[in-house]
Amino acid sequence: MKKLLFIFVVTSLFACKQINRSNALEQNQNFDQYKANFINNLWDLYPNWASSIGFHKSDSILTIPDETQRNKEIAFAKSQLDSLHLFNLDSLNNQNKTDYYLIENQLKSSIWNIEKFKSYQWNPSQYNVSEGFAEIINNSYGDINEKLLAVKARLKMVPTYYEVAKKNIVNPTLEHTALAIDQNTGGLSVFQSDLVQALAKSSLSTSEKAEINRLSQDAISAIQSYCLFLKDLKNEQPKSFRIGKELYEEKFAFDIQSNYTAEGIYQKALAHKKDLHQKMYALTLQLWPKYFANEKCPTDSLVAIRKMIDRLSIEHVQPAAFQAEIEKQIPTLVQFIKEKNLIYIDPSKPLVVRKEPAYMAGVAGASISSPGPYDKNGNTYYNVGSLAGWDSETAESYLREYNKYILQILNIHEAIPGHYTQLVYANQSPSLIKSILGNGAMIEGWAVYTEKMMLENGYGNNDPAMWLMYYKWNLRSTCNTIIDYSIQVKNMQKDAVINLLTKEAFQQQAEAEGKWKRATLTQVQLCSYFTGFTEIVDLRTKIQEKEKEQFDLKKFHETFLSFGSAPVKYISELMN
Ligand code: ZN
Ligand code: ZN
């Protein structure tokens, strides 16, 4: 009897397992289907978002930002959440699990934005049609005549769009009002220049062109009328641009998706700044005799560090050699990573270094342009700016900022093994969800983490000057978090912000002023670099402590990146 029972139990367990396995397969297939539907519905509801990432099916539609649209968005989010919650998370594979979390976060965040954050009322710069038109006119996809017909249909909706915008606005912040006027005025050039040029190139009939011109004039008038409305607005009780603790914590949770609270990461950043200052002072003392043999080192540690940084910043390339120097460093980085066995770099996908295209001109330095999710065969470029035509004073100041040390760190961050390498890995586990809703804190955190990791492994030959400059660079993302939180939550004033950035983060006045402005116009995004970085370092420490001598850095990096651009907290869960 007992034996029989035992056999019975075993077989039923086995059967049960079989059912679960096929059930899991089915669940994952169903989930893939759900995701495809979700994206289709998403693009129906947000055609302008679709168009901005290269899905051009609905270019002819301009979404009118009225209450009907907001109600549709809320209804969509709620019904999608219901369908999403029918899936059993445990039965989904890792790719789908992280996609599930990203979708859920996106939907909850859109409800929160409409019902609680309400920036559609207080942020007039949210209303701006020019960028969408520029995207359609200037992208390399599609036939020019077809694009212009989409533009024509879209132009018809511009006057209504701005009338609705005017109705939405209630006690806007002064900062976002000024920004809206600036950006909408600046955007007029899309109609006055880009569209005019596109029309000249097209073979549409004369009457068709005249019609588009007429509609474009109406659009220009609507934009100008919106700017006038904002200028004349009686705004006796403007809302503060500071969103306060409650909204900040909530926005942080949605935008960063971290295990830390905003306050927690702020505290961590304060401690990190202190630690960096101590390390920088020790390095300064070590370097002092080499650079200032006949001078006494200042007793104020911050003053001493500043003096050493200024001295090292003189070491930079000449303006004409700027691009060549960046290009030269890429193979050096690849070689170093191979020698030290830090991460596998797919040799079939070399980075295409190019001079920055004309429409990017003026922004020197370097940046990555990656093809959108709907342009799979597009190249990924490393755009390198030129300093040609800059006056010598501006060029000198820029080159001191991107001196011989920082330029190498910039290459690590932007290219290898930073953003570019992460992108190559993300493309190997393709997820449309992650390329649309990918986590910014993970992406930035990885790039910031690789700077530290490269130096730890001996990049720069452990030169104390290299470390000092790295710490200065790292102070930037650390202080981004400190000031963002302090401004938005703790009422920090402009003087104090500028003082902190120039005295304690060793920044130039212009950079500090720019940062202040950015922090009055955005919230939370400035925390993404330091939060992602901290969480990746935390995760590595945890796994290192667990695996001890077994710990393999290369394997850690490759496993970490294999999850794609998912929030670090979920990658941590899956890796532990
Ligand atoms: Zn110089
Ligand atoms: Zn970055």
Coordinates of C-alpha atoms and ligand atoms in Angstrom, one line a residue:
M1 CA 0.0 0.0 0.0
K2 CA 2.7 2.4 1.1
K3 CA 4.8 1.6 -2.0
L4 CA 1.9 2.1 -4.3
L5 CA 1.2 5.4 -2.7
F6 CA 4.8 6.4 -3.2
I7 CA 4.7 5.6 -6.9
F8 CA 1.5 7.5 -7.2
V9 CA 3.0 10.6 -5.6
V10 CA 6.0 10.4 -7.8
T11 CA 4.1 10.1 -11.0
S12 CA 1.7 12.9 -10.1
L13 CA 4.6 15.1 -9.2
F14 CA 6.2 14.4 -12.5
A15 CA 3.0 15.1 -14.4
C16 CA 2.6 18.2 -12.4
K17 CA 6.0 19.4 -13.4
Q18 CA 5.3 18.6 -17.0
I19 CA 2.2 20.6 -16.9
N20 CA 4.0 23.5 -15.3
R21 CA 6.7 23.5 -17.9
S22 CA 4.3 23.5 -20.9
N23 CA 2.3 26.0 -19.0
A24 CA 5.3 28.3 -18.6
L25 CA 6.1 28.0 -22.3
E26 CA 2.5 28.9 -23.1
Q27 CA 2.6 31.8 -20.6
N28 CA 5.7 33.2 -22.3
Q29 CA 4.2 32.8 -25.7
N30 CA 1.0 34.5 -24.5
F31 CA 3.1 37.2 -22.9
D32 CA 5.0 37.9 -26.2
Q33 CA 1.6 38.2 -27.8
Y34 CA 0.5 40.6 -25.0
K35 CA 3.6 42.7 -25.6
A36 CA 3.0 43.0 -29.3
N37 CA -0.6 44.1 -28.7
F38 CA 0.5 46.5 -26.0
I39 CA 3.0 48.2 -28.4
N40 CA 0.4 48.4 -31.2
N41 CA -2.1 50.0 -28.8
L42 CA 0.6 52.3 -27.3
W43 CA 1.4 53.7 -30.8
D44 CA -2.3 54.2 -31.5
L45 CA -2.7 56.3 -28.4
Y46 CA 0.7 58.1 -28.6
P47 CA 1.4 58.6 -32.3
N48 CA 3.8 61.4 -31.7
W49 CA 5.9 59.3 -29.3
A50 CA 5.9 56.6 -32.0
S51 CA 7.1 58.9 -34.6
S52 CA 9.9 60.3 -32.4
I53 CA 11.4 56.9 -32.1
G54 CA 11.2 56.1 -35.8
F55 CA 7.8 54.3 -36.1
H56 CA 6.2 56.5 -38.9
K57 CA 2.8 54.9 -39.5
S58 CA 0.9 57.8 -37.8
D59 CA 3.1 60.8 -38.8
S60 CA 0.0 62.6 -40.1
I61 CA -1.6 62.7 -36.6
L62 CA -1.0 65.4 -34.0
T63 CA -2.4 64.4 -30.7
I64 CA -4.6 67.1 -29.2
P65 CA -3.7 67.3 -25.5
D66 CA -7.2 67.7 -24.1
E67 CA -9.2 66.0 -21.4
T68 CA -10.5 63.4 -23.8
Q69 CA -7.0 62.4 -24.6
R70 CA -6.0 62.3 -20.9
N71 CA -9.1 60.1 -20.1
K72 CA -8.2 57.8 -22.9
E73 CA -4.7 57.5 -21.5
I74 CA -5.9 56.6 -18.1
A75 CA -8.4 54.1 -19.3
F76 CA -5.7 52.5 -21.5
A77 CA -3.3 52.3 -18.5
K78 CA -5.9 50.7 -16.3
S79 CA -7.1 48.1 -18.8
Q80 CA -3.5 47.2 -19.7
L81 CA -2.6 46.8 -16.1
D82 CA -5.6 44.5 -15.6
S83 CA -4.4 42.3 -18.5
L84 CA -0.8 42.5 -17.4
H85 CA -1.7 41.3 -13.9
L86 CA -3.3 38.1 -15.3
F87 CA 0.2 36.8 -16.0
N88 CA 2.0 34.8 -13.3
L89 CA 5.4 36.5 -12.9
D90 CA 7.0 33.3 -11.7
S91 CA 6.3 31.5 -14.9
L92 CA 7.9 34.2 -17.1
N93 CA 11.4 34.0 -18.3
N94 CA 13.9 36.6 -17.3
Q95 CA 13.5 38.7 -20.4
N96 CA 9.7 38.8 -20.0
K97 CA 9.9 39.3 -16.3
T98 CA 11.9 42.5 -16.7
D99 CA 9.7 43.6 -19.6
Y100 CA 6.7 43.0 -17.3
Y101 CA 8.2 45.3 -14.7
L102 CA 8.9 48.0 -17.3
I103 CA 5.4 47.9 -18.7
E104 CA 3.8 48.0 -15.3
N105 CA 6.0 51.0 -14.2
Q106 CA 5.2 52.8 -17.4
L107 CA 1.4 52.4 -17.0
K108 CA 1.4 53.4 -13.3
S109 CA 3.6 56.3 -14.1
S110 CA 1.3 57.6 -16.8
I111 CA -1.7 57.5 -14.4
W112 CA 0.4 59.3 -11.7
N113 CA 1.5 61.9 -14.2
I114 CA -2.1 62.8 -15.2
E115 CA -3.8 62.4 -11.8
K116 CA -1.2 63.7 -9.4
F117 CA 1.9 65.3 -11.0
K118 CA -0.3 67.4 -13.5
S119 CA 2.6 69.0 -15.3
Y120 CA 0.2 69.5 -18.2
Q121 CA -1.1 72.4 -16.0
W122 CA 2.0 74.0 -14.8
N123 CA 4.6 73.3 -17.5
P124 CA 3.9 75.3 -20.6
S125 CA 7.0 74.0 -22.3
Q126 CA 5.3 70.6 -22.6
Y127 CA 3.5 72.1 -25.6
N128 CA 5.7 72.4 -28.6
V129 CA 5.0 71.0 -32.0
S130 CA 8.2 72.0 -33.8
E131 CA 10.4 69.0 -32.8
G132 CA 7.8 66.5 -34.1
F133 CA 7.7 68.3 -37.4
A134 CA 11.5 68.5 -37.6
E135 CA 11.7 64.7 -36.9
I136 CA 9.4 63.9 -39.8
I137 CA 11.0 66.4 -42.2
N138 CA 14.6 65.6 -41.5
N139 CA 14.6 61.8 -40.9
S140 CA 16.1 59.7 -43.5
Y141 CA 13.1 57.4 -43.8
G142 CA 10.6 57.6 -46.5
D143 CA 9.9 59.6 -49.6
I144 CA 9.9 63.4 -49.4
N145 CA 6.5 63.8 -51.0
E146 CA 4.9 61.3 -48.7
K147 CA 6.4 62.9 -45.7
L148 CA 5.1 66.3 -46.8
L149 CA 1.6 65.0 -47.2
A150 CA 1.8 63.7 -43.6
V151 CA 3.1 67.2 -42.6
K152 CA 0.2 68.8 -44.4
A153 CA -2.4 66.7 -42.5
R154 CA -0.6 67.3 -39.2
L155 CA -0.3 71.1 -39.8
K156 CA -4.1 71.3 -39.9
M157 CA -4.3 70.4 -36.2
V158 CA -1.7 72.9 -34.9
P159 CA -4.1 75.8 -34.2
T160 CA -6.4 73.5 -32.1
Y161 CA -3.4 72.0 -30.3
Y162 CA -2.3 75.5 -29.0
E163 CA -5.9 76.6 -28.1
V164 CA -6.2 73.5 -26.0
A165 CA -2.8 74.1 -24.5
K166 CA -3.9 77.6 -23.4
K167 CA -6.9 76.1 -21.7
N168 CA -4.8 73.5 -19.8
I169 CA -2.5 76.0 -18.2
V170 CA -3.1 77.0 -14.6
N171 CA -0.5 79.0 -12.5
P172 CA 2.5 77.7 -14.4
T173 CA 6.0 78.1 -13.0
L174 CA 7.9 81.1 -14.2
E175 CA 10.9 79.0 -15.3
H176 CA 8.8 76.7 -17.5
T177 CA 6.9 79.6 -18.9
A178 CA 10.1 81.3 -20.0
L179 CA 11.4 78.0 -21.4
A180 CA 8.2 77.5 -23.4
I181 CA 8.5 81.0 -24.9
D182 CA 12.2 80.4 -25.8
Q183 CA 11.7 76.9 -27.2
N184 CA 8.5 77.7 -29.2
T185 CA 10.1 80.8 -30.6
G186 CA 13.2 78.9 -31.5
G187 CA 11.1 76.1 -33.1
L188 CA 9.6 78.5 -35.6
S189 CA 12.7 77.9 -37.8
V190 CA 11.4 74.4 -38.5
F191 CA 8.5 76.0 -40.5
Q192 CA 10.4 79.0 -41.8
S193 CA 13.5 77.1 -42.9
D194 CA 13.4 73.3 -42.8
L195 CA 9.9 73.0 -44.3
V196 CA 10.6 75.6 -46.9
Q197 CA 13.7 73.7 -48.0
A198 CA 11.9 70.4 -48.0
L199 CA 9.1 71.9 -50.2
A200 CA 11.7 73.1 -52.7
K201 CA 13.1 69.6 -53.0
S202 CA 9.8 67.9 -53.4
S203 CA 7.9 67.3 -56.7
L204 CA 4.4 68.0 -55.3
S205 CA 2.1 70.1 -57.5
T206 CA 2.2 73.9 -57.2
S207 CA -1.2 74.0 -55.6
E208 CA -0.3 71.3 -53.1
K209 CA 2.8 73.3 -52.1
A210 CA 0.8 76.5 -51.8
E211 CA -1.7 74.7 -49.5
I212 CA 1.1 73.5 -47.3
N213 CA 2.6 77.0 -47.2
R214 CA -0.8 78.4 -46.2
L215 CA -1.2 75.8 -43.4
S216 CA 2.4 76.5 -42.3
Q217 CA 1.6 80.2 -41.9
D218 CA -1.4 79.3 -39.7
A219 CA 0.8 77.1 -37.6
I220 CA 3.4 79.9 -37.2
S221 CA 0.6 82.3 -36.1
A222 CA -0.7 79.7 -33.6
I223 CA 2.8 79.4 -32.1
Q224 CA 3.2 83.1 -31.9
S225 CA -0.2 83.5 -30.4
Y226 CA 0.8 80.9 -27.7
C227 CA 4.0 82.8 -26.9
L228 CA 2.0 86.0 -26.6
F229 CA -0.5 84.4 -24.4
L230 CA 2.3 83.2 -22.1
K231 CA 4.0 86.6 -22.0
D232 CA 0.7 88.3 -21.1
L233 CA -0.5 85.7 -18.7
K234 CA -1.7 87.1 -15.4
N235 CA 0.1 84.7 -13.1
E236 CA -0.1 86.2 -9.7
Q237 CA 0.6 83.0 -7.9
P238 CA 3.0 81.0 -10.0
K239 CA 3.7 77.5 -8.9
S240 CA 7.2 76.9 -7.5
F241 CA 9.4 74.9 -9.8
R242 CA 10.4 72.9 -6.6
I243 CA 8.2 69.9 -6.5
G244 CA 8.7 69.0 -2.8
K245 CA 9.5 65.8 -1.0
E246 CA 6.3 63.7 -1.6
L247 CA 6.2 64.2 -5.4
Y248 CA 10.0 63.9 -5.7
E249 CA 10.0 60.5 -3.9
E250 CA 7.2 59.3 -6.2
K251 CA 8.8 60.6 -9.4
F252 CA 12.1 59.1 -8.3
A253 CA 10.4 55.7 -7.8
F254 CA 8.9 55.8 -11.3
D255 CA 11.8 57.3 -13.2
I256 CA 14.8 55.6 -11.6
Q257 CA 13.2 52.3 -10.4
S258 CA 15.8 51.8 -7.7
N259 CA 15.9 50.0 -4.4
Y260 CA 17.0 53.3 -2.8
T261 CA 14.6 56.0 -1.9
A262 CA 15.5 59.5 -3.2
E263 CA 16.5 60.5 0.3
G264 CA 18.6 57.4 0.7
I265 CA 20.6 58.0 -2.4
Y266 CA 21.0 61.7 -1.4
Q267 CA 22.5 60.6 1.9
K268 CA 24.7 58.2 0.0
A269 CA 25.9 60.9 -2.3
L270 CA 26.8 63.2 0.6
A271 CA 28.9 60.5 2.1
H272 CA 30.5 59.7 -1.2
K273 CA 31.4 63.4 -1.8
K274 CA 33.2 63.4 1.6
D275 CA 35.1 60.3 0.8
L276 CA 36.1 61.6 -2.6
H277 CA 37.4 64.8 -1.1
Q278 CA 39.6 62.8 1.3
K279 CA 41.0 60.7 -1.5
M280 CA 41.6 63.8 -3.7
Y281 CA 43.4 65.6 -0.9
A282 CA 45.7 62.6 -0.3
L283 CA 46.5 62.5 -4.0
T284 CA 47.1 66.2 -4.1
L285 CA 49.6 65.9 -1.3
Q286 CA 51.3 63.1 -3.2
L287 CA 51.5 65.0 -6.4
W288 CA 52.4 68.4 -4.9
P289 CA 56.2 68.2 -4.9
K290 CA 56.3 67.1 -8.6
Y291 CA 54.3 70.1 -9.8
F292 CA 54.9 72.8 -7.2
A293 CA 58.3 72.1 -5.9
N294 CA 58.9 75.6 -4.6
E295 CA 55.5 76.3 -3.3
K296 CA 53.9 75.4 0.0
C297 CA 50.7 73.4 -0.3
P298 CA 47.6 75.4 0.9
T299 CA 46.3 74.2 4.3
D300 CA 42.7 74.4 3.0
S301 CA 42.3 71.0 1.3
L302 CA 39.7 72.2 -1.2
V303 CA 41.9 75.1 -2.2
A304 CA 44.9 72.7 -2.6
I305 CA 42.9 70.2 -4.7
R306 CA 41.6 73.0 -7.0
K307 CA 45.1 74.3 -7.6
M308 CA 46.3 70.8 -8.5
I309 CA 43.4 70.2 -10.8
D310 CA 44.0 73.5 -12.6
R311 CA 47.6 72.6 -13.0
L312 CA 46.8 69.2 -14.5
S313 CA 44.2 70.7 -16.8
I314 CA 46.8 72.6 -18.8
E315 CA 47.8 69.2 -20.2
H316 CA 45.6 68.9 -23.2
V317 CA 45.7 68.3 -26.9
Q318 CA 45.8 71.1 -29.5
P319 CA 42.5 72.1 -31.1
A320 CA 43.4 70.6 -34.4
A321 CA 44.4 67.2 -32.9
F322 CA 41.2 66.8 -30.8
Q323 CA 39.3 64.5 -33.2
A324 CA 42.3 62.5 -34.1
E325 CA 43.2 61.9 -30.4
I326 CA 39.7 60.6 -29.6
E327 CA 39.8 58.2 -32.6
K328 CA 43.3 57.0 -31.6
Q329 CA 42.1 56.0 -28.1
I330 CA 39.4 53.6 -29.2
P331 CA 41.7 50.7 -30.3
T332 CA 43.8 51.3 -27.2
L333 CA 40.7 50.8 -25.0
V334 CA 39.7 47.6 -26.8
Q335 CA 43.3 46.3 -26.5
F336 CA 43.4 47.0 -22.7
I337 CA 40.0 45.3 -22.1
K338 CA 41.3 42.2 -24.0
E339 CA 44.6 42.1 -22.1
K340 CA 42.9 42.4 -18.8
N341 CA 40.0 40.1 -19.7
L342 CA 37.3 42.5 -18.5
I343 CA 34.5 41.8 -20.9
Y344 CA 34.0 40.2 -24.3
I345 CA 33.8 42.7 -27.1
D346 CA 32.1 41.5 -30.3
P347 CA 34.7 42.1 -33.0
S348 CA 32.1 41.9 -35.8
K349 CA 30.5 45.1 -34.5
P350 CA 33.3 47.7 -34.5
L351 CA 32.3 51.2 -33.5
V352 CA 32.1 53.5 -36.5
V353 CA 33.9 56.7 -35.6
R354 CA 32.8 59.7 -37.6
K355 CA 33.1 63.5 -37.6
E356 CA 29.9 64.8 -36.2
P357 CA 27.3 65.6 -38.9
A358 CA 26.4 69.2 -39.6
Y359 CA 23.2 69.2 -37.7
M360 CA 25.1 68.4 -34.5
A361 CA 27.8 71.0 -35.1
G362 CA 28.7 73.2 -32.3
V363 CA 28.4 70.5 -29.7
A364 CA 32.0 69.4 -29.4
G365 CA 33.1 66.3 -27.5
A366 CA 31.7 63.0 -28.4
S367 CA 28.4 61.2 -28.3
I368 CA 26.9 57.9 -29.4
S369 CA 24.1 57.8 -32.0
S370 CA 22.3 54.5 -32.1
P371 CA 19.7 53.4 -34.6
G372 CA 16.2 53.3 -33.2
P373 CA 14.3 50.1 -32.5
Y374 CA 12.7 50.3 -36.0
D375 CA 15.9 50.8 -37.8
K376 CA 17.7 47.5 -37.0
N377 CA 20.3 47.8 -39.8
G378 CA 21.3 51.3 -39.0
N379 CA 24.9 52.0 -37.9
T380 CA 25.9 53.0 -34.5
Y381 CA 28.1 56.0 -34.7
Y382 CA 30.6 57.6 -32.4
N383 CA 30.2 61.3 -33.3
V384 CA 33.3 63.3 -32.6
G385 CA 33.1 67.0 -32.6
S386 CA 35.6 69.4 -34.2
L387 CA 36.9 72.6 -32.6
A388 CA 37.5 74.1 -36.0
G389 CA 36.3 77.7 -36.2
W390 CA 36.2 78.2 -32.4
D391 CA 37.9 81.3 -31.0
S392 CA 41.0 80.5 -29.1
E393 CA 39.7 81.5 -25.7
T394 CA 36.6 79.2 -26.0
A395 CA 38.7 76.4 -27.4
E396 CA 41.3 76.7 -24.6
S397 CA 38.6 76.7 -21.9
Y398 CA 37.0 73.7 -23.5
L399 CA 40.3 71.8 -23.9
R400 CA 41.2 72.4 -20.3
E401 CA 37.9 70.9 -19.3
Y402 CA 38.4 67.9 -21.6
N403 CA 42.1 67.7 -20.8
K404 CA 44.3 64.7 -21.5
Y405 CA 42.9 62.8 -18.5
I406 CA 39.2 63.6 -18.8
L407 CA 39.2 62.9 -22.5
Q408 CA 40.2 59.3 -21.8
I409 CA 37.4 59.0 -19.2
L410 CA 35.0 60.5 -21.6
N411 CA 35.9 57.8 -24.2
I412 CA 35.4 55.1 -21.6
H413 CA 32.0 56.5 -20.7
E414 CA 30.6 57.1 -24.1
A415 CA 32.2 54.3 -26.1
I416 CA 34.2 51.4 -24.7
P417 CA 33.3 49.7 -22.4
G418 CA 30.6 52.3 -21.6
H419 CA 27.5 53.2 -23.6
Y420 CA 28.6 51.6 -26.9
T421 CA 29.5 48.2 -25.4
Q422 CA 26.2 48.2 -23.3
L423 CA 24.3 48.8 -26.5
V424 CA 25.9 45.9 -28.3
Y425 CA 24.9 43.6 -25.5
A426 CA 21.4 45.0 -25.3
N427 CA 21.0 44.3 -29.0
Q428 CA 21.9 40.7 -28.5
S429 CA 18.8 40.1 -26.3
P430 CA 16.5 42.3 -28.3
S431 CA 13.4 43.5 -26.6
L432 CA 11.3 46.1 -28.2
I433 CA 9.9 47.0 -24.7
K434 CA 13.4 47.7 -23.4
S435 CA 14.4 49.8 -26.4
I436 CA 11.3 51.9 -25.8
L437 CA 11.1 51.9 -22.0
G438 CA 14.7 51.1 -21.2
N439 CA 15.9 52.2 -17.8
G440 CA 18.0 55.4 -18.0
A441 CA 19.6 54.9 -14.6
M442 CA 20.9 51.4 -15.6
I443 CA 22.3 52.8 -18.9
E444 CA 24.0 55.8 -17.3
G445 CA 25.0 53.8 -14.2
W446 CA 26.8 51.3 -16.4
A447 CA 28.8 54.0 -18.2
V448 CA 29.7 55.7 -14.9
Y449 CA 30.6 52.3 -13.4
T450 CA 33.0 51.4 -16.2
E451 CA 35.1 54.6 -15.6
K452 CA 35.9 53.3 -12.1
M453 CA 36.3 49.7 -13.2
M454 CA 38.9 50.6 -15.9
L455 CA 41.0 52.6 -13.5
E456 CA 40.8 49.9 -10.8
N457 CA 42.2 47.5 -13.3
G458 CA 45.1 49.7 -14.1
Y459 CA 44.0 51.8 -17.0
G460 CA 46.2 54.9 -16.9
N461 CA 49.0 53.0 -15.1
N462 CA 47.6 54.0 -11.7
D463 CA 49.0 57.5 -12.2
P464 CA 47.8 59.6 -9.2
A465 CA 47.1 62.4 -11.6
M466 CA 44.7 60.2 -13.6
W467 CA 42.9 59.1 -10.4
L468 CA 42.6 62.7 -9.2
M469 CA 41.0 63.8 -12.4
Y470 CA 38.7 60.7 -12.4
Y471 CA 37.5 61.7 -8.9
K472 CA 36.8 65.2 -10.1
W473 CA 34.7 63.7 -12.9
N474 CA 33.0 61.3 -10.5
L475 CA 32.2 64.3 -8.2
R476 CA 30.1 65.7 -11.1
S477 CA 27.5 62.9 -11.1
T478 CA 27.7 62.7 -7.2
C479 CA 26.9 66.4 -7.0
N480 CA 24.2 66.2 -9.6
T481 CA 22.3 64.0 -7.2
I482 CA 23.0 66.3 -4.2
I483 CA 21.9 69.5 -5.9
D484 CA 18.9 68.0 -7.6
Y485 CA 17.5 66.7 -4.3
S486 CA 18.5 69.8 -2.3
I487 CA 16.9 72.2 -4.8
Q488 CA 13.7 70.3 -5.3
V489 CA 13.2 69.0 -1.8
K490 CA 15.2 71.1 0.6
N491 CA 14.7 74.6 -1.0
M492 CA 18.4 75.1 -1.7
Q493 CA 19.0 78.6 -3.2
K494 CA 21.0 79.4 -6.3
D495 CA 24.0 81.0 -4.5
A496 CA 24.5 77.8 -2.4
V497 CA 24.2 75.6 -5.5
I498 CA 26.8 77.6 -7.4
N499 CA 29.1 77.7 -4.4
L500 CA 28.8 73.9 -4.0
L501 CA 29.6 73.2 -7.6
T502 CA 32.5 75.6 -8.0
K503 CA 34.1 75.1 -4.6
E504 CA 33.4 71.5 -3.8
A505 CA 33.1 70.0 -7.3
F506 CA 35.7 72.2 -8.8
Q507 CA 33.5 73.3 -11.8
Q508 CA 33.7 76.4 -13.9
Q509 CA 31.2 79.2 -13.3
A510 CA 29.5 78.6 -16.7
E511 CA 29.1 74.9 -16.1
A512 CA 27.6 75.5 -12.6
E513 CA 25.2 78.1 -14.0
G514 CA 24.0 75.7 -16.7
K515 CA 23.5 73.0 -14.1
W516 CA 21.4 75.3 -11.9
K517 CA 19.2 76.1 -14.9
R518 CA 18.8 72.4 -15.8
A519 CA 17.8 71.6 -12.2
T520 CA 15.1 74.2 -12.1
L521 CA 13.5 72.7 -15.3
T522 CA 13.8 69.0 -14.7
Q523 CA 13.5 66.8 -11.7
V524 CA 15.1 63.4 -10.8
Q525 CA 16.9 62.8 -14.1
L526 CA 20.1 64.3 -12.6
C527 CA 20.1 61.4 -10.1
S528 CA 20.2 58.7 -12.6
Y529 CA 24.0 58.6 -13.1
F530 CA 24.9 58.3 -9.4
T531 CA 22.1 56.0 -8.5
G532 CA 22.7 53.5 -11.3
F533 CA 26.5 53.6 -10.5
T534 CA 25.9 53.0 -6.8
E535 CA 23.6 50.1 -7.4
I536 CA 26.0 48.4 -9.8
V537 CA 28.8 48.8 -7.3
D538 CA 26.6 47.5 -4.5
L539 CA 25.6 44.5 -6.7
R540 CA 29.2 43.7 -7.6
T541 CA 30.3 43.9 -3.9
K542 CA 27.5 41.6 -2.9
I543 CA 28.4 38.9 -5.5
Q544 CA 32.1 39.3 -4.8
E545 CA 31.5 38.6 -1.1
K546 CA 29.4 35.6 -1.9
E547 CA 31.7 34.0 -4.5
K548 CA 35.0 35.0 -2.9
E549 CA 37.9 33.6 -4.9
Q550 CA 35.4 32.2 -7.5
F551 CA 34.4 35.7 -8.5
D552 CA 35.0 36.4 -12.1
L553 CA 34.8 40.0 -13.2
K554 CA 34.4 39.3 -16.9
K555 CA 31.6 36.9 -16.2
F556 CA 30.0 39.4 -13.8
H557 CA 30.0 42.1 -16.6
E558 CA 28.7 39.8 -19.3
T559 CA 25.9 38.4 -17.1
F560 CA 24.9 41.9 -15.9
L561 CA 24.6 43.2 -19.5
S562 CA 22.8 40.2 -20.8
F563 CA 19.5 41.4 -19.2
G564 CA 19.4 44.4 -21.4
S565 CA 18.5 47.9 -20.2
A566 CA 16.5 46.8 -17.3
P567 CA 16.5 48.5 -13.9
V568 CA 19.5 47.5 -11.8
K569 CA 17.3 46.3 -8.9
Y570 CA 15.6 43.7 -11.1
I571 CA 18.9 42.6 -12.6
S572 CA 20.2 42.2 -9.0
E573 CA 17.3 40.1 -8.1
L574 CA 17.9 37.8 -11.1
M575 CA 21.6 37.6 -10.5
N576 CA 21.3 36.7 -6.8
Ligands
ZN1 ZN 46.2 75.3 -23.1
ZN2 ZN 26.2 58.9 -20.4

